[in-house]
Amino acid sequence: MIRNMFHYMNGTVKIKVSGTMPERFINLCIIKNIFLWGITKKNEGLFVCMSLSDFFRIRPIVRTSKNHIEVVNYYGFPFVIRKIKRRKMMVIGAILFLFVLNTLVSYIWFIDIVGVKSIPARQIRDLVYENGLRPGALKDDISIKSVENQIAATLPEVAWVGISFTGIHAVVEIVEKTISKPQDKASADIVATKDGIITEIIALAGQNLVKKGDTVKKGDLLIKGVGYEGAVVDSTISNLPPHRIRASGIIKARVWYESYGESELVTTIYERTGQQEIGVTLRVGQQEFQLKKVAVKPEKLVEVEVFNKKLSWWRNQDIVVESTISTYYELCAKNVEIGLEDAKEQSKAKAFTLLQSLIPETAHVLSRNIEVLQMPEENLVRVKVSVETVEDIGEVVNINKE
Amino acid sequence: MQYRKNRHLQRLAGILEIPQDIVLDLPRITMLGNKQLLLENHKGIIEYTPSMVRIKLEQGELIISGNDLMLSNLQVEQILVEGTVGEVKYDT
């Protein structure tokens, strides 16, 4: 490895020695302390490798040994240098390329704004531009600290701002303050959103009108938003007029859902047979030309795919030119029979997907009941699914004060 | 006369525990399997072909025969023969 590198640095010449006594040439080289390697003999002659500096010393040896030499190959660093000297423009080009690359990389090209939620990115972009961080600005000229401080000072909604350069991108990272929403103070009642049986009712503010075990209907008043001034000794004998407050509380109720799904044992699906025909229509202004017509046989099932091609807008202003390519695929009907169990599964899945949109995610499912309905139709499987859940059915409804 | 001188030198080398190749000017041959053969202390090449290499020694010559022989390193003191060595023979 090290020897190979040494050979490369000094430059290596491979020569062909031809003559009556090539061995004599080798022996003379040894005596003159010329280092040889990779000596091989082929039919054409003897091939010898030597370093470039030794190559200039072998002329007298060749003469005395009465041999002929011929350079077959040469490689190494001195030859590379010589090549480069002959092609100066390539080196200049390479240096210029590195210089241009380095120059271009020292500018900002893109500004990315990350982490904004409520503040419009446009606003931050404008603010950043004003402070000198804009595409085309030199990286060294931008003082990150002052831009950050400017943003933080101008926008009170910003909790933290960080600017970092990654290559030619400037990343403006923004963390917004979480400002709690103002609470609705208007007086309100809690009303049932669904039919059900109350399992738990805790009024945190207001007066409950129903108790555990009661059956409620949708729209029934559950907690009334009334309160009494002062200490409540006995609300019934209090003669102070009740005033309206915002009711709040926890209401859990058992709710039942029902859904129904059906599935056919034999279904007909349509498949493309692979036969297709293409029709082309060209429209110029109001005129329509049928370039290729497709004769559609009425007894065959077909599926049509239509492609509309228009010229780009700037070429299509005076006269509208467009072409329509319709591909007609031939279809064949196929009856697919599925098993009774599969049909049941499909019906069940259909019924459950219907229910999924009705049951809120927070609901706690108590039981699922699946019932297969017996029907006179042979081809149909009908499934009824009923689900029992416990969920919060309260809804705060503001009371309109006239 | 030469023979007796050599015998004396050999005995001396044995007593003083000096390597005999230095005392008697003998070649030292190191072989790596049949792939490489390193010969130190030679006096030049007599003949070289891919199937046979004849190397001149202080006394006589060394004949190496084999296949695809190649002199991969050639210096004043040493010769490295690479290839498939079949036979090494002394000819005095």
Coordinates of C-alpha atoms in Angstrom, one line a residue:
Chain A
M1 CA 0.0 0.0 0.0
I2 CA 2.7 2.5 1.1
R3 CA 5.0 1.3 -1.7
N4 CA 2.2 1.7 -4.2
M5 CA 1.6 5.3 -3.0
F6 CA 5.4 5.9 -3.3
H7 CA 5.4 4.6 -6.8
Y8 CA 2.4 6.8 -7.7
M9 CA 4.0 9.9 -6.3
N10 CA 7.3 9.3 -8.1
G11 CA 5.7 8.3 -11.4
T12 CA 6.0 4.9 -12.9
V13 CA 7.0 3.9 -16.4
K14 CA 6.4 0.5 -17.8
I15 CA 8.8 -0.4 -20.6
K16 CA 9.1 -3.3 -23.0
V17 CA 12.6 -4.7 -23.4
S18 CA 13.2 -6.6 -26.6
G19 CA 16.5 -8.1 -27.7
T20 CA 18.6 -11.1 -27.4
M21 CA 19.6 -10.8 -23.8
P22 CA 17.0 -9.0 -21.7
E23 CA 18.5 -10.7 -18.5
R24 CA 21.7 -8.7 -19.1
F25 CA 19.7 -5.5 -19.0
I26 CA 18.2 -6.6 -15.6
N27 CA 21.6 -7.4 -14.1
L28 CA 23.0 -4.1 -15.3
C29 CA 20.1 -2.3 -13.7
I30 CA 20.7 -4.1 -10.4
I31 CA 24.4 -3.1 -10.4
K32 CA 23.5 0.5 -11.1
N33 CA 21.1 0.3 -8.2
I34 CA 18.0 0.9 -10.3
F35 CA 14.9 -0.6 -8.6
L36 CA 12.8 -2.7 -10.8
W37 CA 9.5 -4.5 -10.1
G38 CA 6.7 -6.3 -11.8
I39 CA 9.0 -8.1 -14.3
T40 CA 7.0 -10.4 -16.6
K41 CA 8.0 -12.1 -19.8
K42 CA 5.6 -12.5 -22.6
N43 CA 6.0 -13.5 -26.2
E44 CA 6.6 -10.0 -27.4
G45 CA 9.4 -9.4 -24.8
L46 CA 10.2 -8.5 -21.2
F47 CA 8.0 -6.0 -19.4
V48 CA 9.6 -4.0 -16.6
C49 CA 8.3 -1.3 -14.3
M50 CA 10.6 1.4 -13.0
S51 CA 10.3 4.9 -11.5
L52 CA 10.4 8.0 -13.7
S53 CA 13.7 9.3 -12.3
D54 CA 15.4 5.9 -13.0
F55 CA 14.0 5.9 -16.5
F56 CA 16.3 8.8 -17.5
R57 CA 19.3 6.9 -16.2
I58 CA 18.9 3.6 -18.2
R59 CA 20.0 5.0 -21.6
P60 CA 23.7 3.8 -21.3
I61 CA 22.5 0.4 -19.9
V62 CA 20.3 -0.1 -22.9
R63 CA 23.2 0.7 -25.2
T64 CA 25.7 -1.7 -23.5
S65 CA 23.2 -4.5 -23.2
K66 CA 22.2 -4.0 -26.9
N67 CA 18.5 -4.1 -26.3
H68 CA 15.6 -2.2 -27.5
I69 CA 13.2 -0.4 -25.2
E70 CA 9.8 0.9 -25.7
V71 CA 7.5 2.7 -23.3
V72 CA 4.2 0.8 -22.9
N73 CA 2.5 2.7 -20.2
Y74 CA 3.1 5.4 -17.7
Y75 CA 1.1 6.7 -14.7
G76 CA 1.6 8.7 -11.5
F77 CA 1.5 12.2 -10.0
P78 CA 4.2 13.8 -12.3
F79 CA 2.1 12.9 -15.3
V80 CA -1.0 14.3 -13.8
I81 CA 0.8 17.6 -13.1
R82 CA 2.0 17.7 -16.7
K83 CA -1.6 17.1 -17.9
I84 CA -2.9 19.9 -15.7
K85 CA -0.2 22.3 -16.9
R86 CA -1.5 21.7 -20.5
R87 CA -5.1 22.3 -19.5
K88 CA -5.0 25.5 -17.5
M89 CA -8.6 26.5 -18.2
M90 CA -10.0 23.4 -16.5
V91 CA -8.2 24.3 -13.3
I92 CA -9.3 27.9 -13.5
G93 CA -12.9 26.6 -14.1
A94 CA -12.7 24.4 -11.1
I95 CA -11.5 27.2 -8.9
L96 CA -14.1 29.5 -10.3
F97 CA -16.8 27.0 -9.6
L98 CA -15.8 26.7 -6.0
F99 CA -15.6 30.4 -5.7
V100 CA -19.0 31.0 -7.2
L101 CA -20.5 28.2 -5.1
N102 CA -19.0 29.7 -1.9
T103 CA -20.3 33.2 -2.9
L104 CA -23.8 32.0 -3.6
V105 CA -24.0 30.0 -0.4
S106 CA -23.2 33.0 1.7
Y107 CA -26.5 34.6 0.7
I108 CA -30.0 33.9 2.0
W109 CA -32.3 32.5 -0.7
F110 CA -35.3 31.3 1.1
I111 CA -37.0 32.2 4.4
D112 CA -39.1 29.5 6.1
I113 CA -41.5 30.4 8.8
V114 CA -42.2 27.5 11.2
G115 CA -44.6 27.2 14.1
V116 CA -47.2 29.9 13.4
K117 CA -50.8 29.1 14.2
S118 CA -52.9 32.2 14.7
I119 CA -50.5 34.8 13.5
P120 CA -50.5 35.0 9.7
A121 CA -47.1 34.0 8.2
R122 CA -47.4 37.0 5.8
Q123 CA -47.2 39.4 8.8
I124 CA -44.0 37.7 10.1
R125 CA -42.5 37.6 6.7
D126 CA -43.0 41.4 6.2
L127 CA -41.6 42.1 9.6
V128 CA -38.5 40.0 8.9
Y129 CA -38.1 41.7 5.6
E130 CA -38.2 45.1 7.2
N131 CA -35.4 44.1 9.6
G132 CA -33.1 43.2 6.8
L133 CA -33.6 39.4 6.6
R134 CA -34.8 39.1 3.1
P135 CA -33.8 36.8 0.1
G136 CA -30.6 38.1 -1.3
A137 CA -29.2 39.4 1.9
L138 CA -25.7 38.5 2.9
K139 CA -25.7 36.1 5.9
D140 CA -22.9 37.9 7.7
D141 CA -24.8 41.3 7.5
I142 CA -27.8 40.0 9.4
S143 CA -27.7 40.3 13.1
I144 CA -29.9 37.4 14.3
K145 CA -30.3 38.8 17.8
S146 CA -31.7 42.1 16.7
V147 CA -34.2 40.6 14.3
E148 CA -35.4 38.2 17.0
N149 CA -35.7 41.0 19.5
Q150 CA -37.6 43.1 16.9
I151 CA -40.1 40.4 16.3
A152 CA -40.6 39.6 20.0
A153 CA -41.1 43.3 20.7
T154 CA -43.5 44.0 17.8
L155 CA -45.7 41.0 18.2
P156 CA -46.9 40.5 21.7
E157 CA -48.5 37.1 20.8
V158 CA -45.0 35.6 20.2
A159 CA -43.6 33.9 23.2
W160 CA -40.3 32.9 21.7
V161 CA -38.6 33.4 18.3
G162 CA -35.5 31.8 17.0
I163 CA -33.7 32.3 13.7
S164 CA -31.2 29.9 12.4
F165 CA -29.5 29.5 9.0
T166 CA -29.4 26.0 7.4
G167 CA -27.5 26.4 4.2
I168 CA -29.3 29.0 2.0
H169 CA -32.5 28.7 4.1
A170 CA -33.2 31.0 7.0
V171 CA -35.6 29.3 9.4
V172 CA -37.7 31.5 11.6
E173 CA -39.1 29.5 14.3
I174 CA -42.0 31.0 16.3
V175 CA -43.7 29.8 19.4
E176 CA -46.9 31.5 20.1
K177 CA -48.3 32.3 23.5
T178 CA -51.4 30.3 24.4
I179 CA -54.0 32.9 25.3
S180 CA -57.0 31.3 27.1
K181 CA -60.3 32.1 25.5
P182 CA -62.6 34.4 27.4
Q183 CA -65.2 32.4 29.1
D184 CA -68.8 32.8 28.2
K185 CA -70.4 34.4 31.2
A186 CA -74.0 34.5 29.9
S187 CA -76.5 32.6 31.8
A188 CA -77.4 29.2 30.5
D189 CA -79.2 25.9 31.2
I190 CA -78.1 22.4 30.5
V191 CA -80.4 20.5 28.1
A192 CA -80.4 16.8 27.1
T193 CA -79.1 16.2 23.6
K194 CA -80.3 12.6 23.4
D195 CA -82.9 10.3 24.9
G196 CA -81.7 8.2 27.8
I197 CA -81.8 7.1 31.4
I198 CA -79.8 9.3 33.8
T199 CA -77.1 7.4 35.7
E200 CA -75.2 10.3 37.2
I201 CA -76.0 13.9 37.7
I202 CA -73.9 16.4 39.6
A203 CA -74.8 20.1 39.4
L204 CA -71.8 22.3 39.9
A205 CA -73.8 25.5 39.3
G206 CA -77.5 25.7 39.1
Q207 CA -80.3 23.4 40.2
N208 CA -80.9 19.9 38.9
L209 CA -84.4 19.2 37.7
V210 CA -84.0 15.4 37.2
K211 CA -82.5 12.7 39.4
K212 CA -80.7 9.5 38.9
G213 CA -82.9 6.8 37.2
D214 CA -85.1 9.3 35.4
T215 CA -85.9 8.8 31.8
V216 CA -85.2 12.0 29.7
K217 CA -86.1 12.9 26.2
K218 CA -84.1 15.0 23.8
G219 CA -84.5 18.7 24.7
D220 CA -85.5 18.2 28.3
L221 CA -84.1 20.7 30.8
L222 CA -81.6 18.9 33.1
I223 CA -79.9 21.7 35.1
K224 CA -81.5 25.0 35.4
G225 CA -79.3 28.0 35.7
V226 CA -80.7 29.7 38.8
G227 CA -78.9 30.8 41.8
Y228 CA -79.9 32.5 45.1
E229 CA -78.1 35.4 46.7
G230 CA -76.5 34.9 50.0
A231 CA -76.4 31.7 52.1
V232 CA -78.9 29.1 51.1
V233 CA -80.8 28.2 54.2
D234 CA -83.9 26.8 52.6
S235 CA -84.6 27.6 49.0
T236 CA -88.3 27.0 49.2
I237 CA -88.9 29.6 51.9
S238 CA -86.4 32.1 50.5
N239 CA -88.4 35.0 49.2
L240 CA -85.4 36.5 47.3
P241 CA -86.1 36.5 43.6
P242 CA -83.9 33.9 41.9
H243 CA -81.4 35.2 39.4
R244 CA -80.1 33.5 36.3
I245 CA -76.6 32.1 36.3
R246 CA -74.6 29.8 33.9
A247 CA -75.4 26.3 34.8
S248 CA -72.6 23.7 34.8
G249 CA -72.5 20.1 35.8
I250 CA -71.8 16.5 34.9
I251 CA -74.6 14.5 33.4
K252 CA -74.1 10.8 32.5
A253 CA -76.9 8.8 30.9
R254 CA -77.4 5.4 29.3
V255 CA -78.2 5.8 25.7
W256 CA -79.3 3.1 23.2
Y257 CA -78.4 3.1 19.5
E258 CA -79.8 0.9 16.8
S259 CA -78.6 0.3 13.4
Y260 CA -79.3 -1.9 10.5
G261 CA -77.2 -3.4 7.7
E262 CA -77.9 -5.8 4.9
S263 CA -75.8 -7.6 2.4
E264 CA -76.6 -9.7 -0.7
L265 CA -75.3 -13.2 -1.0
V266 CA -74.9 -12.9 -4.7
T267 CA -73.6 -9.6 -6.0
T268 CA -73.0 -8.5 -9.5
I269 CA -69.8 -6.8 -10.3
Y270 CA -68.6 -5.3 -13.6
E271 CA -65.2 -6.0 -14.9
R272 CA -63.3 -4.6 -17.8
T273 CA -62.8 -7.2 -20.5
G274 CA -59.7 -5.5 -21.9
Q275 CA -61.5 -4.5 -25.1
Q276 CA -61.4 -0.8 -25.6
E277 CA -62.0 1.8 -28.3
I278 CA -60.9 5.5 -28.4
G279 CA -63.0 8.3 -29.8
V280 CA -61.6 11.7 -30.5
T281 CA -63.6 14.9 -30.9
L282 CA -62.1 18.3 -31.8
R283 CA -63.9 21.5 -31.0
V284 CA -62.9 24.8 -32.7
G285 CA -65.1 27.7 -31.6
Q286 CA -68.7 26.5 -31.9
Q287 CA -67.9 23.8 -34.5
E288 CA -67.4 20.2 -33.4
F289 CA -65.5 17.6 -35.5
Q290 CA -65.6 14.0 -34.8
L291 CA -62.1 12.7 -35.8
K292 CA -62.7 9.2 -34.7
K293 CA -66.1 7.8 -34.1
V294 CA -66.9 4.9 -31.9
A295 CA -69.9 2.7 -32.7
V296 CA -71.3 1.7 -29.4
K297 CA -73.4 -1.4 -29.5
P298 CA -76.5 -0.9 -27.3
E299 CA -76.4 -4.5 -26.0
K300 CA -72.9 -4.2 -24.6
L301 CA -72.0 -2.7 -21.3
V302 CA -69.4 0.1 -21.5
E303 CA -67.6 2.4 -19.2
V304 CA -66.5 5.7 -20.6
E305 CA -63.4 7.7 -19.5
V306 CA -63.3 11.2 -20.9
F307 CA -60.1 13.3 -21.2
N308 CA -60.4 17.0 -22.0
K309 CA -57.4 18.7 -23.5
K310 CA -57.1 22.4 -23.8
L311 CA -54.5 24.7 -25.2
S312 CA -52.8 26.8 -22.5
W313 CA -54.8 30.0 -21.8
W314 CA -52.5 32.4 -23.7
R315 CA -53.0 30.5 -26.9
N316 CA -56.6 30.0 -26.5
Q317 CA -58.1 33.4 -26.2
D318 CA -59.7 34.2 -29.5
I319 CA -61.0 30.8 -30.6
V320 CA -61.6 28.1 -28.1
V321 CA -59.8 25.0 -29.3
E322 CA -60.1 21.8 -27.4
S323 CA -60.1 18.1 -27.9
T324 CA -62.0 15.4 -26.1
I325 CA -60.7 11.9 -26.0
S326 CA -63.2 9.3 -24.8
T327 CA -62.0 5.8 -24.0
Y328 CA -64.8 3.2 -24.1
Y329 CA -64.1 0.1 -22.0
E330 CA -66.2 -3.0 -22.6
L331 CA -67.6 -4.5 -19.4
C332 CA -68.8 -7.8 -18.5
A333 CA -71.1 -8.6 -15.7
K334 CA -70.0 -11.3 -13.2
N335 CA -72.0 -12.8 -10.3
V336 CA -69.9 -13.3 -7.2
E337 CA -71.3 -15.5 -4.5
I338 CA -70.2 -15.0 -0.9
G339 CA -70.8 -17.3 2.0
L340 CA -73.5 -16.7 4.7
E341 CA -70.9 -15.9 7.3
D342 CA -69.1 -13.4 5.0
A343 CA -72.5 -11.8 4.2
K344 CA -73.2 -11.5 8.0
E345 CA -69.8 -9.9 8.6
Q346 CA -70.4 -7.4 5.8
S347 CA -73.8 -6.5 7.1
K348 CA -72.4 -6.1 10.6
A349 CA -69.6 -3.8 9.3
K350 CA -72.1 -1.7 7.4
A351 CA -74.3 -1.3 10.5
F352 CA -71.3 -0.4 12.7
T353 CA -70.0 2.2 10.3
L354 CA -73.5 3.8 10.3
L355 CA -73.3 3.8 14.1
Q356 CA -69.8 5.2 14.3
S357 CA -70.9 8.7 13.2
L358 CA -73.6 8.8 15.9
I359 CA -71.7 7.6 18.9
P360 CA -69.3 10.2 20.3
E361 CA -65.7 9.2 20.9
T362 CA -65.9 9.8 24.6
A363 CA -68.9 7.5 25.1
H364 CA -68.3 4.3 27.1
V365 CA -69.8 1.3 25.4
L366 CA -71.6 -1.0 27.8
S367 CA -72.9 -3.7 25.5
R368 CA -73.2 -4.6 21.8
N369 CA -76.1 -6.8 20.6
I370 CA -76.1 -8.3 17.1
E371 CA -79.2 -9.9 15.8
V372 CA -79.7 -11.6 12.4
L373 CA -83.2 -11.0 11.2
Q374 CA -85.0 -13.9 9.5
M375 CA -86.5 -12.7 6.2
P376 CA -88.4 -14.5 3.5
E377 CA -85.9 -13.3 0.8
E378 CA -83.3 -15.9 0.1
N379 CA -80.6 -13.6 -1.3
L380 CA -80.5 -11.1 1.6
V381 CA -78.9 -11.2 5.0
R382 CA -80.2 -8.5 7.3
V383 CA -78.5 -7.7 10.6
K384 CA -79.7 -5.4 13.4
V385 CA -77.1 -4.0 15.8
S386 CA -77.9 -2.3 19.0
V387 CA -75.4 -0.6 21.2
E388 CA -75.8 0.6 24.8
T389 CA -73.5 3.3 26.0
V390 CA -73.0 5.6 28.9
E391 CA -72.2 9.2 27.8
D392 CA -72.4 12.8 28.7
I393 CA -75.7 14.0 27.2
G394 CA -75.6 17.6 28.6
E395 CA -75.5 20.6 26.4
V396 CA -75.1 24.1 27.5
V397 CA -77.8 26.3 25.9
N398 CA -77.7 30.0 26.5
I399 CA -80.9 31.7 27.7
N400 CA -81.9 34.6 25.6
K401 CA -82.6 37.6 27.7
E402 CA -85.2 39.8 26.1
Chain B
M1 CA 42.0 -25.5 0.7
Q2 CA 38.7 -23.5 0.2
Y3 CA 36.7 -26.4 1.6
R4 CA 38.9 -26.5 4.8
K5 CA 38.6 -22.7 5.2
N6 CA 34.8 -23.0 5.0
R7 CA 34.8 -25.8 7.6
H8 CA 36.8 -23.6 10.0
L9 CA 34.5 -20.6 9.5
Q10 CA 31.4 -22.8 10.0
R11 CA 32.8 -24.1 13.3
L12 CA 33.7 -20.6 14.4
A13 CA 30.2 -19.4 13.6
G14 CA 28.8 -22.3 15.5
I15 CA 30.8 -21.4 18.6
L16 CA 30.1 -17.7 18.5
E17 CA 26.4 -18.3 17.5
I18 CA 26.6 -16.0 14.5
P19 CA 24.2 -16.7 11.6
Q20 CA 26.0 -18.8 9.1
D21 CA 24.6 -17.0 6.0
I22 CA 26.6 -13.9 7.1
V23 CA 29.8 -15.7 7.8
L24 CA 29.8 -18.0 4.8
D25 CA 28.1 -15.5 2.4
L26 CA 25.2 -17.9 1.7
P27 CA 21.9 -17.0 0.1
R28 CA 18.9 -16.9 2.4
I29 CA 15.6 -18.2 0.8
T30 CA 12.2 -17.4 2.3
M31 CA 9.2 -19.1 0.8
L32 CA 5.6 -18.3 1.4
G33 CA 3.8 -21.5 0.4
N34 CA 4.4 -21.9 -3.3
K35 CA 3.3 -18.4 -4.1
Q36 CA 6.3 -16.3 -3.2
L37 CA 10.0 -16.9 -3.0
L38 CA 12.4 -14.3 -1.6
L39 CA 16.0 -14.8 -2.3
E40 CA 18.6 -12.6 -0.5
N41 CA 22.2 -12.3 -1.4
H42 CA 22.3 -13.1 -5.1
K43 CA 24.7 -12.3 -7.9
G44 CA 22.3 -11.6 -10.7
I45 CA 19.9 -13.3 -13.1
I46 CA 21.2 -15.8 -15.7
E47 CA 17.9 -16.6 -17.4
Y48 CA 14.3 -15.6 -16.9
T49 CA 11.2 -17.1 -18.6
P50 CA 7.7 -17.5 -17.1
S51 CA 8.4 -21.2 -16.5
M52 CA 11.9 -21.0 -15.2
V53 CA 14.2 -18.5 -13.3
R54 CA 17.9 -19.1 -13.0
I55 CA 19.7 -16.9 -10.4
K56 CA 23.4 -16.7 -10.0
L57 CA 24.8 -17.3 -6.5
E58 CA 28.2 -17.0 -4.9
Q59 CA 28.7 -20.7 -5.6
G60 CA 26.7 -22.1 -8.5
E61 CA 23.1 -21.2 -9.3
L62 CA 19.6 -21.6 -8.1
I63 CA 17.0 -22.9 -10.6
I64 CA 13.4 -22.1 -9.8
S65 CA 10.8 -23.7 -12.1
G66 CA 7.0 -23.3 -12.0
N67 CA 4.2 -21.5 -13.8
D68 CA 3.6 -17.8 -14.5
L69 CA 6.7 -16.7 -12.6
M70 CA 7.2 -13.0 -12.2
L71 CA 10.1 -11.0 -10.7
S72 CA 8.0 -8.6 -8.7
N73 CA 10.9 -6.9 -6.8
L74 CA 14.4 -6.7 -7.9
Q75 CA 17.2 -5.1 -5.9
V76 CA 20.9 -5.4 -5.3
E77 CA 20.4 -7.7 -2.3
Q78 CA 17.2 -9.4 -3.0
I79 CA 14.9 -10.9 -5.6
L80 CA 11.2 -11.6 -5.0
V81 CA 9.8 -14.3 -7.3
E82 CA 6.0 -14.5 -7.5
G83 CA 3.8 -17.1 -9.2
T84 CA 3.4 -20.8 -8.7
V85 CA 6.7 -22.3 -7.7
G86 CA 7.0 -26.0 -8.6
E87 CA 10.6 -26.8 -7.8
V88 CA 13.7 -25.2 -6.3
K89 CA 17.0 -26.7 -7.3
Y90 CA 20.6 -26.0 -6.4
D91 CA 23.2 -26.5 -9.2
T92 CA 26.7 -26.2 -7.9

